[in-house]
Coordinates of C-alpha atoms and ligand atoms in Angstrom, one line a residue:
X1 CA 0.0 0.0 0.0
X2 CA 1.4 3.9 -1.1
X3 CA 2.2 5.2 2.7
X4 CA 0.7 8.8 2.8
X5 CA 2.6 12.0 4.7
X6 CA 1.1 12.1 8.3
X7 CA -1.2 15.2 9.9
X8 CA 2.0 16.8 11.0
X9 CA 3.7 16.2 7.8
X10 CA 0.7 17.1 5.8
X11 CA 0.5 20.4 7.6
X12 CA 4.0 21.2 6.8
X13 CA 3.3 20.5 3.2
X14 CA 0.4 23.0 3.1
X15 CA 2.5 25.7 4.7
X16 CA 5.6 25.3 2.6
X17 CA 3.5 25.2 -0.8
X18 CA 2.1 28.7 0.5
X19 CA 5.2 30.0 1.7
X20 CA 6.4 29.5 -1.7
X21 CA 4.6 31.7 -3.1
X22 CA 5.3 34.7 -0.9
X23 CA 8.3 36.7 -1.0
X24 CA 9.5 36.6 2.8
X25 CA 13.2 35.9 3.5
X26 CA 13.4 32.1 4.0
X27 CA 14.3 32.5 7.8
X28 CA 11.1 34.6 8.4
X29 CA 9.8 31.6 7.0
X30 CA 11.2 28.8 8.5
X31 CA 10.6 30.9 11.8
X32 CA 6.6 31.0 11.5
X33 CA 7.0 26.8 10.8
X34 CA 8.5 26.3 13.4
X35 CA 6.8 24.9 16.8
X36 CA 8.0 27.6 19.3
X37 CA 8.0 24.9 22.3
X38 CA 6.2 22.3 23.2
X39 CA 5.6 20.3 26.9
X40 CA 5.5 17.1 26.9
X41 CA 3.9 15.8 30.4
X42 CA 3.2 11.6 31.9
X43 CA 1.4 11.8 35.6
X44 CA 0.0 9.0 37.6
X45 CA -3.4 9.3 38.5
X46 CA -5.6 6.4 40.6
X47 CA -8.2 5.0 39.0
X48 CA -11.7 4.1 40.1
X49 CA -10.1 0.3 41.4
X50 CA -7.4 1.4 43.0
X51 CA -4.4 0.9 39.9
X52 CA -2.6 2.9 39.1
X53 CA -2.0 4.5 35.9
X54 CA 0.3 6.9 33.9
X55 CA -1.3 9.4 31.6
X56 CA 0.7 10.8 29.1
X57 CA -0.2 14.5 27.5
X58 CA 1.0 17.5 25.9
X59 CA 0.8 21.3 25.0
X60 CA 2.4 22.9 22.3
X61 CA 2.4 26.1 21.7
X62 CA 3.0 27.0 17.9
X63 CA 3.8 30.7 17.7
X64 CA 4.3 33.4 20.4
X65 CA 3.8 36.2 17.4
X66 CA 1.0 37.3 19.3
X67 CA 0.2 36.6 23.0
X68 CA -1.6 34.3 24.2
X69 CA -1.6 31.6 22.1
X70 CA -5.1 29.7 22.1
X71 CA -6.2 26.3 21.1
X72 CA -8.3 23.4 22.1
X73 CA -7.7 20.5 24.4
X74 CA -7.9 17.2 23.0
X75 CA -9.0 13.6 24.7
X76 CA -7.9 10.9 22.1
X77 CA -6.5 7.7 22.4
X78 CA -3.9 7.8 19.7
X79 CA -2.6 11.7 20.2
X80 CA 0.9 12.0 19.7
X81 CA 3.2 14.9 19.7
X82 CA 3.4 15.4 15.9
X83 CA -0.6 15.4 15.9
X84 CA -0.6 18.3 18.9
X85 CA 2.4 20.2 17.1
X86 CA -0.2 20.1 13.5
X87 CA -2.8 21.2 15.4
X88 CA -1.0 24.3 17.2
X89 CA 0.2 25.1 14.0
X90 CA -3.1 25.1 12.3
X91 CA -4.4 27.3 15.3
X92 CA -1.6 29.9 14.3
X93 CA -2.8 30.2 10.9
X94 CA -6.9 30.3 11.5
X95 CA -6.1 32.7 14.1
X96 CA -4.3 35.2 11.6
X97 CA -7.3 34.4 9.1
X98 CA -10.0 35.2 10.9
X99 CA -7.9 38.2 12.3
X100 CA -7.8 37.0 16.1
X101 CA -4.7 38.1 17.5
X102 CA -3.7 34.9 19.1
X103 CA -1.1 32.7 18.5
X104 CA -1.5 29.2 17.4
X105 CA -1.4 26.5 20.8
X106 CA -3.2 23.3 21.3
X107 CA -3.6 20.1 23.8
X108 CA -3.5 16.9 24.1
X109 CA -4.3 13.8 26.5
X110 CA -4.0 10.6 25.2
X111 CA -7.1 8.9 26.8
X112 CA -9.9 7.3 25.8
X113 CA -12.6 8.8 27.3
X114 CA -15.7 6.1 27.2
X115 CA -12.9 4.3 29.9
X116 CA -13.0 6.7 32.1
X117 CA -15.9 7.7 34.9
X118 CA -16.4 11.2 35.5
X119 CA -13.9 10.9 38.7
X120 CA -11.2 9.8 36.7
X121 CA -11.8 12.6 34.6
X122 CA -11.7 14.9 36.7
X123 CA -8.6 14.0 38.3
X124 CA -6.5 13.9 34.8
X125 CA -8.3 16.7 33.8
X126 CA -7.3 18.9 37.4
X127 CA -3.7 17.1 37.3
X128 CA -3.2 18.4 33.6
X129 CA -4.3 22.0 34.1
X130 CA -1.9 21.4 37.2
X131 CA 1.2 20.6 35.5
X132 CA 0.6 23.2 33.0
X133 CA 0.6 26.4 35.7
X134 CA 3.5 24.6 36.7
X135 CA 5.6 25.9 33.9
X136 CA 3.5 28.5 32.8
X137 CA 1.4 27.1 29.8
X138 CA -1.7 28.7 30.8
X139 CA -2.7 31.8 31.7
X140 CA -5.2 34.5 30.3
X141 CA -1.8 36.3 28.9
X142 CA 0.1 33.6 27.7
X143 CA -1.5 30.3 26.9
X144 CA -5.9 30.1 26.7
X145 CA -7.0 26.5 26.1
X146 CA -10.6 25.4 25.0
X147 CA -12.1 22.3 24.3
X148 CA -11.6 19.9 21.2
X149 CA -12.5 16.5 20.5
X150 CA -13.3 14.6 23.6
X151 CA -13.3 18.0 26.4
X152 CA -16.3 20.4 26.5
X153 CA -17.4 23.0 29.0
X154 CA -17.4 20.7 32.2
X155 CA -13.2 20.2 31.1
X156 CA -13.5 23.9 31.3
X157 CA -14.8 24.8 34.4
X158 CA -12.5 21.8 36.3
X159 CA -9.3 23.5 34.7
X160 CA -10.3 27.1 35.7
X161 CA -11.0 25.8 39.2
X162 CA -7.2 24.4 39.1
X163 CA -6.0 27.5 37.6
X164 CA -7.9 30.1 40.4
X165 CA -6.6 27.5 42.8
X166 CA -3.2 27.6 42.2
X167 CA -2.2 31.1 41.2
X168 CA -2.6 34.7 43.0
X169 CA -5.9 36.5 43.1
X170 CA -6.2 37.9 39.5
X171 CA -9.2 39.8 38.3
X172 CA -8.6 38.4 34.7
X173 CA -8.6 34.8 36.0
X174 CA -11.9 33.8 34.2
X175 CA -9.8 34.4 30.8
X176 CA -7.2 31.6 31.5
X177 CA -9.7 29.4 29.7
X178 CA -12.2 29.7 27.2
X179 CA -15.5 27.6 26.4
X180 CA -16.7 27.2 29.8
X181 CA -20.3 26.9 31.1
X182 CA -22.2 30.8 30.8
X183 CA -22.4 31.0 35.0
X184 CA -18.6 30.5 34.7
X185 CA -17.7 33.5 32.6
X186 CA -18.3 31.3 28.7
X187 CA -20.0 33.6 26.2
X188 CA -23.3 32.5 25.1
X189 CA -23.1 31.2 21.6
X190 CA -19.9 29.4 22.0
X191 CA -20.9 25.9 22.5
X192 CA -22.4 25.8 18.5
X193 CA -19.7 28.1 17.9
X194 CA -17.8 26.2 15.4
X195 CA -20.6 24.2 13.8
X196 CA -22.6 27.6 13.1
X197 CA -19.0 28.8 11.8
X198 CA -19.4 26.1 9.3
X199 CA -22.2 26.5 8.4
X200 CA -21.8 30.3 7.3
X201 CA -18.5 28.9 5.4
X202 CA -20.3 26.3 3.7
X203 CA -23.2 29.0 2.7
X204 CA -21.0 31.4 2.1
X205 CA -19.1 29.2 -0.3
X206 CA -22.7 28.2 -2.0
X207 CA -23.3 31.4 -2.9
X208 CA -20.7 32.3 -5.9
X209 CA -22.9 30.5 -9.0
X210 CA -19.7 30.9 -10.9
X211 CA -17.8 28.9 -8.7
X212 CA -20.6 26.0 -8.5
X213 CA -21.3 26.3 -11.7
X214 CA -18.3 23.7 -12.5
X215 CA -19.2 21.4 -10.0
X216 CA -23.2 20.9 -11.7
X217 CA -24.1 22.8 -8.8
X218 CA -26.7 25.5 -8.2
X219 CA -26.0 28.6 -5.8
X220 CA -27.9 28.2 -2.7
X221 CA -28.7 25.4 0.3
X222 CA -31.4 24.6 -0.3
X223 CA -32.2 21.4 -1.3
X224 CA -27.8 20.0 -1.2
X225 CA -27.6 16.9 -0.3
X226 CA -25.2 16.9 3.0
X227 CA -23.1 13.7 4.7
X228 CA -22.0 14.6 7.9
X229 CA -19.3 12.5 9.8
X230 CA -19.1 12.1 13.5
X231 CA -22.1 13.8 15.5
X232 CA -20.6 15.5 18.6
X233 CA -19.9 19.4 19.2
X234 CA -19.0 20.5 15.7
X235 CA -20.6 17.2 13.6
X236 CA -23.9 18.3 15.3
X237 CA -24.3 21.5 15.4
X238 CA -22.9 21.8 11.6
X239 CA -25.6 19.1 10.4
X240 CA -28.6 21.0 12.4
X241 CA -27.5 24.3 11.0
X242 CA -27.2 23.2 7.3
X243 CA -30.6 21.3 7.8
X244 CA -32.3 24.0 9.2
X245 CA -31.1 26.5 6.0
X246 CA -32.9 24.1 4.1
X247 CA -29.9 21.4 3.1
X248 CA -31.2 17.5 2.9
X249 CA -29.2 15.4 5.6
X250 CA -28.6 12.3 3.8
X251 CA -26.1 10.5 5.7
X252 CA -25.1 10.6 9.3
X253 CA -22.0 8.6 10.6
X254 CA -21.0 8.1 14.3
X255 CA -17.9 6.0 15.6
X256 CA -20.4 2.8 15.3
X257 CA -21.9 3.0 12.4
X258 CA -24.0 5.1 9.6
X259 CA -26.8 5.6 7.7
X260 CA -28.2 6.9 5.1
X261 CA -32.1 8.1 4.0
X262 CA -32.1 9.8 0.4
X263 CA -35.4 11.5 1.3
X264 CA -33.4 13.5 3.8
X265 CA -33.2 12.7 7.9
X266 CA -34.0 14.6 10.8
X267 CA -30.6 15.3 12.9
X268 CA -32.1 16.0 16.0
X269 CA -34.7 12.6 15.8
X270 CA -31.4 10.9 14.8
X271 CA -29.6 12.0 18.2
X272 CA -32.5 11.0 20.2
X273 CA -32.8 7.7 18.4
X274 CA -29.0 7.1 19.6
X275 CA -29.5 8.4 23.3
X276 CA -32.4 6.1 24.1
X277 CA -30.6 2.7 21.9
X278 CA -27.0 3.4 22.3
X279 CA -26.3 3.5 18.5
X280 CA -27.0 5.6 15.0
X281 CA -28.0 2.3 13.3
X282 CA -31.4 1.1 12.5
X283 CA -32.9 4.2 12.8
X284 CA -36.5 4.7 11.1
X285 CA -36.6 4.6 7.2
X286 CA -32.9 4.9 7.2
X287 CA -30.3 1.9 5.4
X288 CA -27.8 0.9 7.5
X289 CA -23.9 0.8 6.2
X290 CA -21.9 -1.7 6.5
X291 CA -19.2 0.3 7.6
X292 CA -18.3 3.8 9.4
X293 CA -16.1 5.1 6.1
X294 CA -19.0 4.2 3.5
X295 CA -20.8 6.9 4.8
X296 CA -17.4 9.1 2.9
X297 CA -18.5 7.8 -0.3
X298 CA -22.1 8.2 -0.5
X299 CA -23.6 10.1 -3.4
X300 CA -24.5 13.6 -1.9
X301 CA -23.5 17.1 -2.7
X302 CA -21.5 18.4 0.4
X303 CA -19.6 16.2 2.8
X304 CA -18.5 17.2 5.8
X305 CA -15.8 15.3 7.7
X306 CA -16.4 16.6 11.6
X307 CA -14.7 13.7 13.5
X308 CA -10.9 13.2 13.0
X309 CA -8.0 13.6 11.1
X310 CA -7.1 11.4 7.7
X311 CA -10.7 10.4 6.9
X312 CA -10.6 10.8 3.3
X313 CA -7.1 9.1 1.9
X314 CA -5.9 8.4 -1.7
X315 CA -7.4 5.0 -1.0
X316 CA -10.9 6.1 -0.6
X317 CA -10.6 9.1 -2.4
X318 CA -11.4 7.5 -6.0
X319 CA -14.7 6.9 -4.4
X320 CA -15.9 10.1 -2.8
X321 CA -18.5 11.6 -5.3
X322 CA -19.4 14.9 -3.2
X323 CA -19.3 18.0 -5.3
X324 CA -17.7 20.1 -2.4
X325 CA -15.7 18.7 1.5
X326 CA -16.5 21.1 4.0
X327 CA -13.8 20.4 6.4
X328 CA -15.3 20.5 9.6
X329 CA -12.3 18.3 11.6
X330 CA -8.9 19.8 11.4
X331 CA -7.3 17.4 8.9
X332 CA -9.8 14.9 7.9
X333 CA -8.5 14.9 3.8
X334 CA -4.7 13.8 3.7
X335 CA -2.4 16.0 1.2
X336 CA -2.3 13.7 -1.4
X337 CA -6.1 12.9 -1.1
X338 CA -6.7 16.4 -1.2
X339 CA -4.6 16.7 -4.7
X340 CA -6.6 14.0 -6.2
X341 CA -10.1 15.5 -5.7
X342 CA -8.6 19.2 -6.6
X343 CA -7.6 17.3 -10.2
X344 CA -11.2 16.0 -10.1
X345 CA -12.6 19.0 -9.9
X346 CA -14.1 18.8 -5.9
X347 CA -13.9 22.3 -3.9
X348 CA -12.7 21.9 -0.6
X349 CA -13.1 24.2 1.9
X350 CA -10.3 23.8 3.8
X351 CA -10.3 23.1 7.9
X352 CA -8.0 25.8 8.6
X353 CA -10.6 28.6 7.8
X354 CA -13.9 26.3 7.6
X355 CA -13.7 25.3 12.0
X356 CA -12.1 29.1 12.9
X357 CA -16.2 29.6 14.3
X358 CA -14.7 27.9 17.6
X359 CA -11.8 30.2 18.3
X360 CA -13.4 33.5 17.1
X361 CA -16.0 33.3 19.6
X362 CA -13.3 31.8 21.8
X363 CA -12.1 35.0 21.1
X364 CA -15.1 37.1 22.3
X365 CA -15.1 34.9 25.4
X366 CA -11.6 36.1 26.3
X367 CA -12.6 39.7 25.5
X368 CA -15.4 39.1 27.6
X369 CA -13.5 38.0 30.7
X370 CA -11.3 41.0 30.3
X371 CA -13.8 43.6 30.0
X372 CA -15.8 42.1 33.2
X373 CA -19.2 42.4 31.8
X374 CA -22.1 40.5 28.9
X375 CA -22.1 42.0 25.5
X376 CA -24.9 43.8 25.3
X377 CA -25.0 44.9 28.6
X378 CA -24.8 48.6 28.4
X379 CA -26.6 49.0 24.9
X380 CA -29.7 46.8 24.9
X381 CA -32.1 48.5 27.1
X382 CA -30.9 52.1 25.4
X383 CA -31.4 50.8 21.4
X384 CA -34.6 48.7 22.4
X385 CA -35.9 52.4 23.7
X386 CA -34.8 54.0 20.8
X387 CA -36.1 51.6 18.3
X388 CA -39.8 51.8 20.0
X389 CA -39.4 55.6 20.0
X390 CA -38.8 55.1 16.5
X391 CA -41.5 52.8 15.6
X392 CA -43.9 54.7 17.3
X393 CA -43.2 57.7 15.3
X394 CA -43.8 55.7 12.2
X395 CA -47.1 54.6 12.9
X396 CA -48.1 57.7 14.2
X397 CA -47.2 59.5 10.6
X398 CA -48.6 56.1 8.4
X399 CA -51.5 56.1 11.0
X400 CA -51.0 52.4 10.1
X401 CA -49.7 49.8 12.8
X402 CA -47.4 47.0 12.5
X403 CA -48.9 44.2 14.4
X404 CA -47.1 42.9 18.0
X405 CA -44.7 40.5 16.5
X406 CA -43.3 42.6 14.0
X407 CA -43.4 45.5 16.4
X408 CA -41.1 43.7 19.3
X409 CA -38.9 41.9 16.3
X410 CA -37.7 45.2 15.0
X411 CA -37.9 47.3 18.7
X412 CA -35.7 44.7 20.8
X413 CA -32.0 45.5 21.2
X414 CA -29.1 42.8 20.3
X415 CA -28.6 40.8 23.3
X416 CA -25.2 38.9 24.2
X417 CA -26.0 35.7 22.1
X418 CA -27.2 38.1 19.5
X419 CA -23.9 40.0 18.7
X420 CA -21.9 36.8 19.4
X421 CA -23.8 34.8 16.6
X422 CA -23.9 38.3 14.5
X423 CA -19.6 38.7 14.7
X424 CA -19.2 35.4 14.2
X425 CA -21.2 35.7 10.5
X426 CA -19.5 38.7 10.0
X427 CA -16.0 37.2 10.5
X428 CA -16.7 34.1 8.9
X429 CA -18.1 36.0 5.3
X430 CA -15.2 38.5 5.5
X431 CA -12.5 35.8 5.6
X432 CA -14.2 33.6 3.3
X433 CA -14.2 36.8 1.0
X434 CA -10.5 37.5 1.2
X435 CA -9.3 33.7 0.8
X436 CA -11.5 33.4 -2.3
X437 CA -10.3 36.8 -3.8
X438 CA -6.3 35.3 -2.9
X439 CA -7.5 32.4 -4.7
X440 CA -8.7 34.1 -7.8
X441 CA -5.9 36.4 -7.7
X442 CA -3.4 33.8 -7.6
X443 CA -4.8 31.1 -9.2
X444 CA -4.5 28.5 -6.2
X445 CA -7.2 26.3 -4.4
X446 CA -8.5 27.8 -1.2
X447 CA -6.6 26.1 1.5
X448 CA -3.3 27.5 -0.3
X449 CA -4.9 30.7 -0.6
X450 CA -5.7 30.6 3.1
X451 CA -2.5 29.4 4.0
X452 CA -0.9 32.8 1.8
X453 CA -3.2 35.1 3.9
X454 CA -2.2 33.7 6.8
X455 CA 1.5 33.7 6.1
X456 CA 1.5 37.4 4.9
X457 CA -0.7 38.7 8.1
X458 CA 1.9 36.4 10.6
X459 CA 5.3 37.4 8.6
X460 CA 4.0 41.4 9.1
X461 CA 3.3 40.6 12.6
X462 CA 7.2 40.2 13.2
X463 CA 7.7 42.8 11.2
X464 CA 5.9 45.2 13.1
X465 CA 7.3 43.6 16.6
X466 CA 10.5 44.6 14.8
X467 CA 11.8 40.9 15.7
X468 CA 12.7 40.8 11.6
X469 CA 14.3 44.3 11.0
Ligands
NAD501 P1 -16.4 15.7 19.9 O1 -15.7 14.9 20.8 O2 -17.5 16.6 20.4 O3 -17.1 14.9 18.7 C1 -16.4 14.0 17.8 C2 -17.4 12.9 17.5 O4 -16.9 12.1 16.4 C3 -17.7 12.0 18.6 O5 -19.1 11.9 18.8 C4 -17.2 10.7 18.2 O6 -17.9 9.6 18.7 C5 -17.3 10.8 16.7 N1 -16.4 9.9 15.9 C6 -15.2 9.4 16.3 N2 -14.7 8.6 15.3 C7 -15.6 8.6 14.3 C8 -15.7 7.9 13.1 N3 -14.7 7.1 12.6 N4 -16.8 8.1 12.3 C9 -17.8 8.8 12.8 N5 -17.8 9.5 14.0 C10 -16.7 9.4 14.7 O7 -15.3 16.6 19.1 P2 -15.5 17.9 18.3 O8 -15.2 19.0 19.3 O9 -16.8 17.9 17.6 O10 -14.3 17.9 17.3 C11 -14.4 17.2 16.0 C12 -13.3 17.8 15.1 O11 -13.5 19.2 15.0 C13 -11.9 17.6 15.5 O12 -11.1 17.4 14.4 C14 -11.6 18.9 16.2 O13 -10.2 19.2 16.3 C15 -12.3 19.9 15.3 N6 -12.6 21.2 15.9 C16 -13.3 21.3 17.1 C17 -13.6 22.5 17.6 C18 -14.5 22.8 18.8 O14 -14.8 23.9 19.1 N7 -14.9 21.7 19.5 C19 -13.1 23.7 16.9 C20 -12.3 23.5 15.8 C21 -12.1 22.3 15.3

């Protein structure tokens, strides 16, 4: 079998086809490759029987261009080093393109974590965020972690407690960590963060009829035929927000199994179905497949990988027939895979711009935390008095009135999840503008083009910290 570059290696590929097409000295460039450091940790912890057993984990923390440097925590069974270095180094460029001024960081515990109860959990979780303020790989200045595959707000709130725990009273504190629960300091609107980030790439990247027009494709969602893979944070919410713009859920996938329905299924009905039996499979009017990666090969217009990394692989690739990938993972189409649908004309929208929905409202969190009070707080009341000023005026000159609903949709001011969900389209159109207008300039598919963005806007950072004179 033709072995394949790894994640890490795959990364690196992207990164140096980009680079060369930019004109920065080669030691800028090697520089903004280059992991800035990287902790490798093992710890015992004592599990539920009394064994005990040594975990192994990591943080690495990409590039210190701008401070902190953010990225998720990841729970996997296989992580490695190389697969937490090609994360933190993805982090670094989807920060620059969605113009977040963090450096690229990212985490990783290699568990698997159906084997562990909640106490276990807990204790590697505390013991990790312990070891980090150790040697100073967290803090709401230097290093701000957030959850990934496998972690999610309870993670959150157990390493914050560690963190407050451990370190000096610190009115910032609440920003040492970002996707926690809303009565810990999280933002509303972060949980679906990424998904609904995916969502407005996906839409966004539907609605260029010149650019579908070579895939047989029509501009708009409505009616696309969508494969999602994996069904947790960013599988789910990515599925319910491209069904609910009016895209046809054909295939859903979990770790056991998958299934398909061509007349469409219902995502939520699907969850449910696998809460009360334990499983995706045999769910109402829907086939089963024989196996988790069929569900990758299924006839459908838009597939969207949202598990793990190397999904789609020049093995499988041959058989994918979606029109357009919406990487939802981080790295779920290998280099060479990627190639090969590019030559067959597929669009893929790459990872490193397509999941940046988790990190810019990761973003807002942090911003949050620092300013000590909800979006919305000091506006809402004032433009909800001003818009029914407004509207009363109107119908008092029409004589004409506009009914309660309409009168209350148009009256009522932006509240926190409001401005969240509305910065979060905004970012997400705006970058998907300027990678598609690098990509026309240039001539290069849109994870290169995203890749040059990011490049430029990191290389300019160290020229403007004067670090490259
Ligand atoms: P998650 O743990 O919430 O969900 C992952 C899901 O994938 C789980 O339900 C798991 O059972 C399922 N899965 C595992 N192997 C599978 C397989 N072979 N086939 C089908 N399903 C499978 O994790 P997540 O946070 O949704 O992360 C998913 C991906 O998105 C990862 O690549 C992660 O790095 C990336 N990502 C996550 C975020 C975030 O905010 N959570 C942000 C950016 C990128």
């Amino acid at each position: 079998m033709q072995s394949e570059p790894n994640f890490f290696q795959t990364v690196n590929i992207y990164i140096d086809q980009a680079a060369a097409l930019t004109n920065h000295p080669q030691g800028l460039l090697q520089y903004i490759k280059a992991c800035n450091s990287v902790y490798h940790i093992s710890f015992p912890i004592e599990r539920d029987d009394g064994s005990i057993e040594v975990i192994e984990a990591w943080r690495a923390e990409h590039s210190h261009h701008r401070l902190p440097v953010k990225g998720g925590i990841r729970y996997a069974a296989n992580v490695t080093e190389d697969e937490v270095m090609a994360l933190a180094a993805l982090m670094t460029f989807k920060c620059a393109i969605v113009d977040v001024p963090f450096g690229g960081g990212k985490g990783g515990v290699r568990i698997s974590r159906p084997r562990y109860s909640p106490r276990e959990l807990e204790s590697i979780t505390r013991r990790y965020a312990y070891e980090l303020v150790k040697k100073n790989f967290i803090g709401p200045a230097v290093d701000v972690p957030a959850p990934d595959y496998g972690t999610g707000p309870r993670e959150m709130a157990w390493i914050l407690d560690t963190y407050q725990t451990m370190t000096k009273p610190d009115p910032d504190v609440y920003g040492c960590v970002t996707g926690k629960p809303v009565e810990l300091g999280g933002v509303r609107g972060r949980v679906e963060a990424t998904g609904r980030g995916v969502f407005f790439g996906v839409r966004q990247a539907c609605e260029h009829a010149e650019d579908l027009k070579p895939l047989g494709l029509a501009p708009g969602l409505a009616g696309k035929r969508v494969v999602v893979q994996g069904l947790g944070n960013v599988g789910y919410h990515s599925a319910k927000f491209l069904q609910e713009a009016g895209a046809l859920l054909v295939g859903l996938s979990e770790y056991e199994g998958a299934i398909y329905n061509s007349a469409g299924l219902d995502v939520d009905s699907v969850v449910a179905h696998r809460r009360e039996t334990g499983k995706i499979l045999d769910f109402p009017g829907a086939v089963n497949l024989a196996s988790t990666l069929e569900v990758l090969e299924l006839d459908c217009d838009i597939l969207v990988p949202a598990a793990l990394e190397n999904q789609i692989t020049i093995h499988n690739a041959p058989r994918v027939k979606a029109r357009i990938v919406a990487e939802a993972a981080n790295g779920p189409v290998t280099a060479d895979a990627a190639a090969y649908l590019a030559r067959k004309g597929v669009l893929i929208i790459p990872d490193v711009y397509l999941n940046a929905g988790g990190v810019t409202v990761s973003y807002f969190e942090w911003l949050k935390n620092l300013s000590h009070v909800r979006f919305g707080r000091l506006q809402k009341r004032f433009d909800q008095t001003a818009n029914t000023r407004m509207l009363l005026a109107i119908e008092n000159l029409t004589g004409r009135n506009f009914g309660p609903e309409v009168f209350q949709a148009l009256a009522s001011g932006a509240g926190e999840e409001d401005l969240v969900n509305s910065g979060l389209e905004e970012t997400m159109i705006e970058a998907y503008n300027a990678i598609r207008e690098v990509s026309l300039r240039r001539r290069v598919d849109l994870r290169t083009a995203a890749f040059v963005l990011a490049i430029d806007k990191v290389a300019m950072s160290y020229l403007e910290l004067g670090i490259f004179p």
